[in-house]
């Protein structure tokens, strides 16, 4: 029986999919194609690899501190048990991320086959994906490094390529001759004409020990630095944090550059299994348009959309009616606090808008109006000079932290469900249409003791209404000293 541990690389901010993707809620957690997020789709695909010869363990997730609860909650919603989440204090690219996962997977003298996948891809043909991955797992169990290569259907300039050695093929598994960088249009067309070239999907299958040995040969500095960070790790339930200072000192490098591109011709055999399963890397809005169902005029519309005499458009409406008249090749993405209108051929340039948001320190770069927290979410529905109004939902059996504020008082009105409210030395139980007042500086907590979601309207008033005006005294989720 081959023991397999899925590893899902869940970093990145997806700047080219703004305004839906933001630093606080990046693209891998969005539902762009169906009812599951891209992250959930990746986890479910890998969870289905098991058969009579393959046993699949709970996944290892490599993500950032800010997204830990989001990843754990989305796995729970998908019915998948989290193995554990490795929390990177800063981004150091995919080679250190995979190294952390390999070190974690080998705890207790284990050495599973790691099936490594990004969290932000789509696959149309799940059966073909499973068959290719199971074949790759069988090869990797014998010590081979295996990469998945997507069969190209056009001269794509946005992906790196894998060239196979067509003379070394066995049962559909090819020896890798070389990796090549993203080509220009003419070179990409020549690859397509020549054959033997595949898109690099960034999915790898290999034993944990094999990765560590390859890294020891090709980039011992990354291995040593990551090992130092791993040795300084701390554990909080299913969350593991490498040493912060040690991790920040790791050289930033991708899996490809650190080792994979050096494997052909070395003592580490690397092979490729073709993947012909309707794969797509949703890097920008034009790629989202490509994978969505369309009407007879080539329009892909999500949400409340009306159009007339418009062709080849993508509209994603979140909170209101969006209408198009007599336009072509447009992308329109509407959210409650921002609207993007772009030429479909220029969708890669959305990142320049995000850069401007960063430079001017606008909140639209980081957060949506609706902000998700481990206990639920809040939506800022109105605000002025000395007031802010929020709609807050608390999950059943969940609670906010015990806290106080230096600069604001709060009024709470229960809309749905039952609220258990700590207000100073009093504990109140309020139901629909009942309310309470939290004076400035008073210690308080909001909890949902019921079995249905609790919703309240919160009206804040005071001289300063920022989210950093929280003195957190006690927190179920270990966020003492953190905002949110």
Tab-separated table of C-alpha atoms in Angstrom:
chain	number	residue	atom	x	y	z
A	1	UNK	CA	0.000	0.000	0.000
A	2	UNK	CA	1.431	3.373	-1.044
A	3	UNK	CA	1.006	6.073	1.600
A	4	UNK	CA	0.167	9.447	0.048
A	5	UNK	CA	0.050	12.839	1.757
A	6	UNK	CA	-1.472	15.702	-0.263
A	7	UNK	CA	0.385	19.011	0.053
A	8	UNK	CA	-1.578	22.086	-0.988
A	9	UNK	CA	0.426	25.271	-1.511
A	10	UNK	CA	-2.009	27.947	-0.481
A	11	UNK	CA	-0.074	31.197	-0.575
A	12	UNK	CA	-0.266	34.111	-2.979
A	13	UNK	CA	-2.622	37.057	-3.262
A	14	UNK	CA	-3.968	36.801	-6.833
A	15	UNK	CA	-3.568	40.492	-7.636
A	16	UNK	CA	-4.701	40.087	-11.269
A	17	UNK	CA	-8.131	38.919	-10.054
A	18	UNK	CA	-8.827	42.106	-8.089
A	19	UNK	CA	-11.349	43.334	-6.943
A	20	UNK	CA	-12.696	39.876	-6.067
A	21	UNK	CA	-9.276	38.632	-4.916
A	22	UNK	CA	-7.632	40.666	-2.157
A	23	UNK	CA	-4.824	40.161	0.320
A	24	UNK	CA	-7.270	39.306	3.101
A	25	UNK	CA	-9.323	36.957	0.894
A	26	UNK	CA	-7.157	35.828	-2.051
A	27	UNK	CA	-8.285	34.019	-5.186
A	28	UNK	CA	-7.714	30.457	-3.967
A	29	UNK	CA	-10.571	30.900	-1.482
A	30	UNK	CA	-13.009	32.298	-4.078
A	31	UNK	CA	-15.787	30.374	-5.826
A	32	UNK	CA	-14.999	31.340	-9.415
A	33	UNK	CA	-16.192	28.185	-11.222
A	34	UNK	CA	-18.941	26.370	-9.346
A	35	UNK	CA	-19.977	25.965	-5.728
A	36	UNK	CA	-16.548	25.193	-4.260
A	37	UNK	CA	-13.600	27.531	-3.935
A	38	UNK	CA	-10.459	26.810	-5.954
A	39	UNK	CA	-8.797	25.636	-2.729
A	40	UNK	CA	-11.678	23.270	-1.967
A	41	UNK	CA	-11.568	21.918	-5.515
A	42	UNK	CA	-7.842	21.180	-5.168
A	43	UNK	CA	-8.346	19.463	-1.808
A	44	UNK	CA	-11.232	17.340	-3.104
A	45	UNK	CA	-9.281	16.277	-6.217
A	46	UNK	CA	-6.371	15.057	-4.127
A	47	UNK	CA	-8.634	13.452	-1.541
A	48	UNK	CA	-10.108	11.225	-4.268
A	49	UNK	CA	-6.798	9.620	-5.298
A	50	UNK	CA	-7.181	6.591	-3.071
A	51	UNK	CA	-7.744	3.099	-4.473
A	52	UNK	CA	-6.815	-0.495	-3.580
A	53	UNK	CA	-3.100	0.397	-3.797
A	54	UNK	CA	-3.078	4.016	-2.538
A	55	UNK	CA	-4.007	5.285	0.932
A	56	UNK	CA	-4.524	9.048	1.150
A	57	UNK	CA	-3.837	10.854	4.433
A	58	UNK	CA	-5.276	14.172	5.571
A	59	UNK	CA	-3.686	17.082	3.680
A	60	UNK	CA	-0.876	19.363	4.740
A	61	UNK	CA	-1.691	22.994	3.934
A	62	UNK	CA	1.055	25.597	3.559
A	63	UNK	CA	-0.459	29.047	3.959
A	64	UNK	CA	-0.022	32.381	5.708
A	65	UNK	CA	-0.918	33.309	9.264
A	66	UNK	CA	-3.787	35.539	8.121
A	67	UNK	CA	-5.512	32.737	6.180
A	68	UNK	CA	-5.268	29.865	8.664
A	69	UNK	CA	-8.870	29.920	9.851
A	70	UNK	CA	-10.180	30.486	6.346
A	71	UNK	CA	-8.347	27.405	5.053
A	72	UNK	CA	-9.424	25.253	8.005
A	73	UNK	CA	-13.066	26.326	7.686
A	74	UNK	CA	-13.187	25.690	3.942
A	75	UNK	CA	-11.761	22.202	4.433
A	76	UNK	CA	-14.418	21.537	7.080
A	77	UNK	CA	-17.128	22.689	4.678
A	78	UNK	CA	-15.726	20.306	2.033
A	79	UNK	CA	-15.832	17.397	4.495
A	80	UNK	CA	-12.044	16.973	4.604
A	81	UNK	CA	-10.118	16.684	7.861
A	82	UNK	CA	-7.092	18.955	8.087
A	83	UNK	CA	-3.837	17.134	8.793
A	84	UNK	CA	-2.159	20.348	9.808
A	85	UNK	CA	-1.430	23.803	8.439
A	86	UNK	CA	2.105	25.118	8.167
A	87	UNK	CA	1.942	28.875	8.666
A	88	UNK	CA	4.562	30.923	6.850
A	89	UNK	CA	5.321	34.199	8.654
A	90	UNK	CA	6.470	35.687	5.324
A	91	UNK	CA	6.376	34.480	1.731
A	92	UNK	CA	9.499	32.620	0.620
A	93	UNK	CA	8.204	31.016	-2.593
A	94	UNK	CA	7.471	27.332	-3.157
A	95	UNK	CA	10.809	25.610	-2.451
A	96	UNK	CA	10.863	26.464	1.299
A	97	UNK	CA	7.116	25.732	1.458
A	98	UNK	CA	7.584	22.227	0.053
A	99	UNK	CA	10.604	21.688	2.293
A	100	UNK	CA	8.542	22.508	5.381
A	101	UNK	CA	5.883	20.052	4.224
A	102	UNK	CA	8.471	17.320	3.604
A	103	UNK	CA	10.010	17.786	7.063
A	104	UNK	CA	6.555	17.649	8.639
A	105	UNK	CA	5.541	14.561	6.633
A	106	UNK	CA	8.643	12.667	7.779
A	107	UNK	CA	7.912	13.107	11.485
A	108	UNK	CA	7.731	9.725	13.209
A	109	UNK	CA	9.966	8.000	10.613
A	110	UNK	CA	7.305	8.256	7.897
A	111	UNK	CA	8.230	8.831	4.262
A	112	UNK	CA	5.028	9.226	2.257
A	113	UNK	CA	4.644	10.137	-1.373
A	114	UNK	CA	3.821	13.834	-1.467
A	115	UNK	CA	1.296	14.946	-4.082
A	116	UNK	CA	1.992	18.661	-4.336
A	117	UNK	CA	-0.528	21.018	-5.912
A	118	UNK	CA	-1.188	24.752	-6.012
A	119	UNK	CA	-4.548	25.809	-4.595
A	120	UNK	CA	-5.676	28.005	-7.485
A	121	UNK	CA	-6.223	25.769	-10.521
A	122	UNK	CA	-9.252	24.216	-12.198
A	123	UNK	CA	-9.725	20.819	-13.805
A	124	UNK	CA	-12.715	19.914	-15.964
A	125	UNK	CA	-12.211	16.132	-16.265
A	126	UNK	CA	-11.822	14.809	-12.719
A	127	UNK	CA	-11.520	11.177	-13.838
A	128	UNK	CA	-8.622	11.964	-16.194
A	129	UNK	CA	-6.904	13.964	-13.429
A	130	UNK	CA	-7.250	11.072	-10.971
A	131	UNK	CA	-5.886	8.543	-13.468
A	132	UNK	CA	-2.836	10.697	-14.264
A	133	UNK	CA	-2.112	11.363	-10.603
A	134	UNK	CA	-2.437	7.691	-9.648
A	135	UNK	CA	0.029	6.804	-12.381
A	136	UNK	CA	2.401	9.473	-11.081
A	137	UNK	CA	2.063	8.142	-7.519
A	138	UNK	CA	3.055	4.648	-8.688
A	139	UNK	CA	6.210	6.015	-10.327
A	140	UNK	CA	7.106	8.220	-7.353
A	141	UNK	CA	6.791	5.329	-4.901
A	142	UNK	CA	9.921	3.883	-6.554
A	143	UNK	CA	11.967	7.005	-5.857
A	144	UNK	CA	11.313	8.897	-9.073
A	145	UNK	CA	10.442	12.590	-9.168
A	146	UNK	CA	7.318	13.024	-11.296
A	147	UNK	CA	5.889	16.229	-12.730
A	148	UNK	CA	2.506	16.669	-14.408
A	149	UNK	CA	2.665	18.176	-17.907
A	150	UNK	CA	-0.460	19.672	-19.460
A	151	UNK	CA	-1.059	18.829	-23.097
A	152	UNK	CA	-1.007	22.229	-24.863
A	153	UNK	CA	-3.852	23.247	-27.169
A	154	UNK	CA	-2.544	26.684	-28.155
A	155	UNK	CA	0.778	28.607	-28.298
A	156	UNK	CA	0.566	29.908	-24.718
A	157	UNK	CA	3.180	32.477	-23.648
A	158	UNK	CA	2.140	32.624	-19.990
A	159	UNK	CA	3.440	29.196	-18.902
A	160	UNK	CA	6.814	27.531	-18.655
A	161	UNK	CA	7.236	24.375	-20.753
A	162	UNK	CA	8.563	20.857	-20.208
A	163	UNK	CA	10.314	19.146	-23.110
A	164	UNK	CA	10.233	15.364	-22.965
A	165	UNK	CA	12.704	12.883	-24.412
A	166	UNK	CA	10.364	11.118	-26.836
A	167	UNK	CA	12.780	8.191	-27.176
A	168	UNK	CA	12.467	7.425	-23.438
A	169	UNK	CA	8.810	6.643	-22.897
A	170	UNK	CA	7.346	3.735	-20.977
A	171	UNK	CA	3.591	3.136	-20.580
A	172	UNK	CA	2.842	6.793	-21.202
A	173	UNK	CA	5.456	8.082	-18.724
A	174	UNK	CA	8.135	10.243	-20.324
A	175	UNK	CA	11.665	11.130	-19.312
A	176	UNK	CA	12.096	14.900	-18.962
A	177	UNK	CA	14.736	16.343	-21.270
A	178	UNK	CA	14.657	19.943	-20.069
A	179	UNK	CA	12.543	22.792	-18.704
A	180	UNK	CA	12.176	25.993	-20.710
A	181	UNK	CA	11.094	29.471	-19.640
A	182	UNK	CA	7.922	31.260	-20.736
A	183	UNK	CA	8.444	31.751	-24.498
A	184	UNK	CA	7.480	34.523	-26.882
A	185	UNK	CA	4.599	33.889	-29.292
A	186	UNK	CA	6.743	32.587	-32.157
A	187	UNK	CA	8.669	30.208	-29.922
A	188	UNK	CA	5.451	28.952	-28.325
A	189	UNK	CA	4.031	28.230	-31.787
A	190	UNK	CA	7.195	26.314	-32.722
A	191	UNK	CA	6.812	24.189	-29.567
A	192	UNK	CA	3.250	23.370	-30.557
A	193	UNK	CA	4.288	22.514	-34.130
A	194	UNK	CA	7.229	20.358	-33.065
A	195	UNK	CA	5.418	18.405	-30.365
A	196	UNK	CA	6.997	16.916	-27.284
A	197	UNK	CA	6.429	20.089	-25.249
A	198	UNK	CA	3.967	20.403	-22.350
A	199	UNK	CA	2.859	23.185	-20.052
A	200	UNK	CA	4.366	23.065	-16.581
A	201	UNK	CA	1.337	22.837	-14.254
A	202	UNK	CA	3.369	23.236	-11.058
A	203	UNK	CA	2.187	19.853	-9.708
A	204	UNK	CA	4.817	17.443	-8.403
A	205	UNK	CA	4.687	13.897	-7.030
A	206	UNK	CA	7.671	12.589	-5.066
A	207	UNK	CA	8.644	10.982	-1.776
A	208	UNK	CA	9.411	13.398	1.048
A	209	UNK	CA	12.930	11.984	1.459
A	210	UNK	CA	13.657	12.321	-2.265
A	211	UNK	CA	12.823	16.025	-2.218
A	212	UNK	CA	15.051	16.648	0.780
A	213	UNK	CA	17.940	14.740	-0.824
A	214	UNK	CA	17.553	16.628	-4.114
A	215	UNK	CA	17.499	19.942	-2.286
A	216	UNK	CA	20.561	18.903	-0.287
A	217	UNK	CA	22.432	18.389	-3.540
A	218	UNK	CA	21.213	21.417	-5.486
A	219	UNK	CA	20.400	24.036	-2.821
A	220	UNK	CA	21.812	23.010	0.569
A	221	UNK	CA	21.478	26.612	1.768
A	222	UNK	CA	17.671	26.440	1.447
A	223	UNK	CA	17.531	23.047	3.160
A	224	UNK	CA	19.714	24.141	6.072
A	225	UNK	CA	17.848	27.403	6.584
A	226	UNK	CA	14.437	25.698	6.414
A	227	UNK	CA	15.591	22.997	8.825
A	228	UNK	CA	16.646	25.714	11.262
A	229	UNK	CA	13.187	27.307	11.013
A	230	UNK	CA	11.528	23.894	11.466
A	231	UNK	CA	13.616	23.191	14.573
A	232	UNK	CA	12.280	26.403	16.133
A	233	UNK	CA	8.647	25.590	15.353
A	234	UNK	CA	5.744	25.995	17.737
A	235	UNK	CA	2.470	24.063	17.598
A	236	UNK	CA	-1.046	25.335	18.285
A	237	UNK	CA	-3.522	22.471	17.761
A	238	UNK	CA	-3.385	21.833	13.987
A	239	UNK	CA	-1.370	24.968	13.256
A	240	UNK	CA	2.441	24.774	13.077
A	241	UNK	CA	4.578	27.887	12.978
A	242	UNK	CA	8.258	27.729	11.964
A	243	UNK	CA	10.666	30.039	13.742
A	244	UNK	CA	9.876	33.542	12.494
A	245	UNK	CA	13.389	34.984	12.298
A	246	UNK	CA	14.822	31.738	10.931
A	247	UNK	CA	12.141	31.464	8.234
A	248	UNK	CA	12.622	35.077	7.165
A	249	UNK	CA	16.307	34.248	6.537
A	250	UNK	CA	15.532	31.465	4.029
A	251	UNK	CA	16.418	32.328	0.410
A	252	UNK	CA	13.260	32.847	-1.643
A	253	UNK	CA	13.153	30.353	-4.499
A	254	UNK	CA	10.687	28.275	-6.494
A	255	UNK	CA	10.624	24.485	-6.605
A	256	UNK	CA	11.531	24.638	-10.309
A	257	UNK	CA	14.595	26.830	-9.937
A	258	UNK	CA	15.807	25.240	-6.714
A	259	UNK	CA	15.829	21.648	-7.949
A	260	UNK	CA	13.497	20.485	-10.715
A	261	UNK	CA	15.263	22.226	-13.588
A	262	UNK	CA	18.569	20.710	-12.471
A	263	UNK	CA	17.294	17.128	-12.251
A	264	UNK	CA	17.466	16.119	-15.968
A	265	UNK	CA	20.793	14.399	-16.490
A	266	UNK	CA	21.528	14.252	-12.746
A	267	UNK	CA	21.369	11.400	-10.245
A	268	UNK	CA	17.738	12.303	-9.565
A	269	UNK	CA	15.583	10.885	-12.358
A	270	UNK	CA	12.630	13.066	-13.267
A	271	UNK	CA	9.708	11.925	-15.392
A	272	UNK	CA	6.519	13.488	-16.691
A	273	UNK	CA	2.985	12.144	-16.812
A	274	UNK	CA	0.779	13.954	-19.372
A	275	UNK	CA	-2.339	15.625	-17.976
A	276	UNK	CA	-5.161	16.054	-20.472
A	277	UNK	CA	-8.022	16.971	-18.162
A	278	UNK	CA	-9.165	20.474	-19.056
A	279	UNK	CA	-6.592	22.106	-16.745
A	280	UNK	CA	-6.478	25.858	-16.313
A	281	UNK	CA	-4.391	28.148	-14.153
A	282	UNK	CA	-6.771	30.991	-13.317
A	283	UNK	CA	-4.159	33.716	-13.288
A	284	UNK	CA	-6.282	36.547	-14.670
A	285	UNK	CA	-9.856	37.408	-15.629
A	286	UNK	CA	-9.495	36.311	-19.252
A	287	UNK	CA	-8.645	32.808	-17.990
A	288	UNK	CA	-11.807	32.840	-15.850
A	289	UNK	CA	-13.816	33.787	-18.956
A	290	UNK	CA	-12.238	30.853	-20.819
A	291	UNK	CA	-13.473	28.221	-18.340
A	292	UNK	CA	-16.982	29.572	-17.653
A	293	UNK	CA	-20.073	28.522	-19.642
A	294	UNK	CA	-21.110	31.134	-22.208
A	295	UNK	CA	-24.216	32.134	-24.113
A	296	UNK	CA	-24.462	32.208	-27.906
A	297	UNK	CA	-22.723	35.599	-28.044
A	298	UNK	CA	-19.749	34.431	-25.988
A	299	UNK	CA	-20.863	36.173	-22.788
A	300	UNK	CA	-20.064	34.615	-19.391
A	301	UNK	CA	-22.197	36.231	-16.694
A	302	UNK	CA	-22.446	35.578	-12.957
A	303	UNK	CA	-24.922	37.384	-10.717
A	304	UNK	CA	-27.626	39.894	-11.646
A	305	UNK	CA	-26.700	40.866	-15.209
A	306	UNK	CA	-28.689	42.284	-18.154
A	307	UNK	CA	-27.132	42.893	-21.575
A	308	UNK	CA	-28.128	43.861	-25.083
A	309	UNK	CA	-26.017	43.694	-28.254
A	310	UNK	CA	-22.883	42.702	-26.313
A	311	UNK	CA	-20.373	39.983	-27.185
A	312	UNK	CA	-17.532	38.056	-25.543
A	313	UNK	CA	-17.909	39.761	-22.164
A	314	UNK	CA	-17.311	38.576	-18.617
A	315	UNK	CA	-19.481	40.085	-15.876
A	316	UNK	CA	-19.229	39.086	-12.227
A	317	UNK	CA	-21.910	40.957	-10.267
A	318	UNK	CA	-21.790	40.503	-6.504
A	319	UNK	CA	-24.306	42.877	-4.948
A	320	UNK	CA	-26.322	44.768	-7.572
A	321	UNK	CA	-27.603	44.770	-11.150
A	322	UNK	CA	-24.953	45.268	-13.832
A	323	UNK	CA	-26.085	46.171	-17.377
A	324	UNK	CA	-24.125	46.228	-20.624
A	325	UNK	CA	-25.199	47.841	-23.906
A	326	UNK	CA	-23.389	47.421	-27.219
A	327	UNK	CA	-19.924	46.463	-25.921
A	328	UNK	CA	-17.430	43.725	-26.771
A	329	UNK	CA	-14.512	41.985	-25.075
A	330	UNK	CA	-15.067	43.687	-21.713
A	331	UNK	CA	-14.501	42.428	-18.191
A	332	UNK	CA	-16.755	43.948	-15.524
A	333	UNK	CA	-16.347	42.834	-11.919
A	334	UNK	CA	-18.621	44.454	-9.342
A	335	UNK	CA	-18.236	44.214	-5.574
A	336	UNK	CA	-19.918	46.321	-2.864
A	337	UNK	CA	-16.938	48.673	-2.586
A	338	UNK	CA	-15.148	48.533	-5.964
A	339	UNK	CA	-15.867	48.015	-9.673
A	340	UNK	CA	-13.369	46.900	-12.329
A	341	UNK	CA	-13.914	47.577	-16.040
A	342	UNK	CA	-11.170	46.258	-18.325
A	343	UNK	CA	-10.474	45.275	-21.907
A	344	UNK	CA	-10.355	41.470	-21.878
A	345	UNK	CA	-7.023	41.483	-23.724
A	346	UNK	CA	-5.513	43.658	-20.958
A	347	UNK	CA	-6.583	41.554	-17.969
A	348	UNK	CA	-2.963	40.884	-16.974
A	349	UNK	CA	-2.602	44.613	-16.303
A	350	UNK	CA	-5.105	44.637	-13.427
A	351	UNK	CA	-2.065	44.165	-11.170
A	352	UNK	CA	-1.101	47.777	-11.955
A	353	UNK	CA	-4.305	48.992	-10.294
A	354	UNK	CA	-3.442	46.912	-7.233
A	355	UNK	CA	0.011	48.516	-7.163
A	356	UNK	CA	-1.634	51.955	-7.087
A	357	UNK	CA	-3.906	50.844	-4.238
A	358	UNK	CA	-0.855	49.654	-2.305
A	359	UNK	CA	1.043	52.889	-2.834
A	360	UNK	CA	-1.883	54.998	-1.644
A	361	UNK	CA	-2.581	52.582	1.252
A	362	UNK	CA	-6.223	52.113	0.331
A	363	UNK	CA	-8.184	49.407	2.159
A	364	UNK	CA	-9.588	48.045	-1.117
A	365	UNK	CA	-6.220	46.371	-1.679
A	366	UNK	CA	-6.482	44.300	1.483
A	367	UNK	CA	-10.059	43.753	2.599
A	368	UNK	CA	-13.535	43.462	1.190
A	369	UNK	CA	-16.370	45.352	2.792
A	370	UNK	CA	-17.427	41.950	4.133
A	371	UNK	CA	-14.591	40.569	6.284
A	372	UNK	CA	-14.391	36.923	7.329
A	373	UNK	CA	-13.224	35.947	10.811
A	374	UNK	CA	-12.928	32.521	12.493
A	375	UNK	CA	-16.157	33.185	14.396
A	376	UNK	CA	-18.126	34.384	11.323
A	377	UNK	CA	-18.053	37.689	9.441
A	378	UNK	CA	-18.896	41.383	9.554
A	379	UNK	CA	-20.048	43.725	6.787
A	380	UNK	CA	-19.577	47.479	7.149
A	381	UNK	CA	-22.808	48.798	5.665
A	382	UNK	CA	-22.463	52.518	6.476
A	383	UNK	CA	-20.078	54.943	8.143
A	384	UNK	CA	-19.541	58.634	8.756
A	385	UNK	CA	-17.254	60.958	10.711
A	386	UNK	CA	-18.106	59.564	14.179
A	387	UNK	CA	-20.201	56.474	13.481
A	388	UNK	CA	-19.992	53.097	11.761
A	389	UNK	CA	-22.736	50.516	11.180
A	390	UNK	CA	-21.921	46.811	10.820
A	391	UNK	CA	-23.926	43.704	10.122
A	392	UNK	CA	-22.322	40.858	12.106
A	393	UNK	CA	-22.930	37.116	11.821
A	394	UNK	CA	-21.618	34.682	14.461
A	395	UNK	CA	-21.514	30.945	13.769
A	396	UNK	CA	-23.365	28.550	16.118
A	397	UNK	CA	-21.364	27.901	19.336
A	398	UNK	CA	-18.785	30.541	18.330
A	399	UNK	CA	-17.799	33.744	20.092
A	400	UNK	CA	-15.802	36.911	19.578
A	401	UNK	CA	-12.929	37.695	21.902
A	402	UNK	CA	-13.382	39.210	25.362
A	403	UNK	CA	-12.302	42.772	24.629
A	404	UNK	CA	-12.658	46.489	25.188
A	405	UNK	CA	-12.194	49.698	23.200
A	406	UNK	CA	-10.508	52.973	24.117
A	407	UNK	CA	-12.292	55.218	21.627
A	408	UNK	CA	-15.770	53.871	20.863
A	409	UNK	CA	-19.035	52.740	22.378
A	410	UNK	CA	-21.321	50.181	20.695
A	411	UNK	CA	-25.053	49.493	20.382
A	412	UNK	CA	-26.048	45.906	19.522
A	413	UNK	CA	-29.450	44.923	18.102
A	414	UNK	CA	-30.227	41.218	17.597
A	415	UNK	CA	-31.759	40.490	14.190
A	416	UNK	CA	-31.747	36.670	14.112
A	417	UNK	CA	-30.847	33.988	16.640
A	418	UNK	CA	-29.815	34.176	20.285
A	419	UNK	CA	-26.988	36.311	21.660
A	420	UNK	CA	-25.121	35.715	24.903
A	421	UNK	CA	-23.538	39.044	25.803
A	422	UNK	CA	-20.942	39.736	28.441
A	423	UNK	CA	-21.201	43.428	29.374
A	424	UNK	CA	-18.932	44.264	32.293
A	425	UNK	CA	-19.938	42.041	35.220
A	426	UNK	CA	-23.310	41.146	33.637
A	427	UNK	CA	-24.158	38.294	31.250
A	428	UNK	CA	-27.296	38.885	29.152
A	429	UNK	CA	-29.278	36.647	26.819
A	430	UNK	CA	-30.956	38.583	24.007
A	431	UNK	CA	-33.205	37.431	21.177
A	432	UNK	CA	-34.699	39.007	18.052
A	433	UNK	CA	-35.454	42.758	18.300
A	434	UNK	CA	-33.748	43.107	21.696
A	435	UNK	CA	-30.734	45.373	22.163
A	436	UNK	CA	-27.995	46.472	24.548
A	437	UNK	CA	-25.421	49.261	24.907
A	438	UNK	CA	-21.675	48.724	25.471
A	439	UNK	CA	-20.135	51.862	27.053
A	440	UNK	CA	-16.709	53.093	26.005
A	441	UNK	CA	-13.995	51.159	27.847
A	442	UNK	CA	-16.316	48.384	29.115
A	443	UNK	CA	-15.099	44.774	28.849
A	444	UNK	CA	-17.491	42.794	26.626
A	445	UNK	CA	-17.992	39.706	24.500
A	446	UNK	CA	-20.562	38.522	21.935
A	447	UNK	CA	-21.292	34.772	21.730
A	448	UNK	CA	-23.785	32.536	19.950
A	449	UNK	CA	-24.962	29.717	22.252
A	450	UNK	CA	-27.577	28.551	19.731
A	451	UNK	CA	-27.692	26.094	16.853
A	452	UNK	CA	-28.433	28.664	14.093
A	453	UNK	CA	-26.329	31.663	12.991
A	454	UNK	CA	-26.656	34.789	15.114
A	455	UNK	CA	-26.977	38.116	13.296
A	456	UNK	CA	-26.808	41.528	14.916
A	457	UNK	CA	-26.565	45.132	13.803
A	458	UNK	CA	-23.754	46.987	15.537
A	459	UNK	CA	-23.709	50.787	15.679
A	460	UNK	CA	-20.340	52.193	16.745
A	461	UNK	CA	-19.910	55.790	17.893
A	462	UNK	CA	-16.772	57.576	18.992
A	463	UNK	CA	-13.715	59.570	18.049
A	464	UNK	CA	-11.846	56.680	16.371
A	465	UNK	CA	-13.461	53.614	14.757
A	466	UNK	CA	-10.501	51.667	13.337
A	467	UNK	CA	-10.212	47.888	13.688
A	468	UNK	CA	-6.985	48.306	15.665
A	469	UNK	CA	-8.877	49.857	18.606
A	470	UNK	CA	-9.241	46.435	20.249
A	471	UNK	CA	-7.705	45.436	23.557
A	472	UNK	CA	-8.133	41.670	23.449
A	473	UNK	CA	-8.239	40.092	26.909
A	474	UNK	CA	-9.170	36.506	26.062
A	475	UNK	CA	-9.682	34.735	22.742
A	476	UNK	CA	-10.813	31.236	21.759
A	477	UNK	CA	-8.731	31.346	18.581
A	478	UNK	CA	-5.380	32.358	20.050
A	479	UNK	CA	-5.384	35.798	18.405
A	480	UNK	CA	-4.253	37.810	21.424
A	481	UNK	CA	-2.458	40.859	20.140
A	482	UNK	CA	-3.795	40.418	16.584
A	483	UNK	CA	-6.489	42.477	14.885
A	484	UNK	CA	-9.828	40.949	13.982
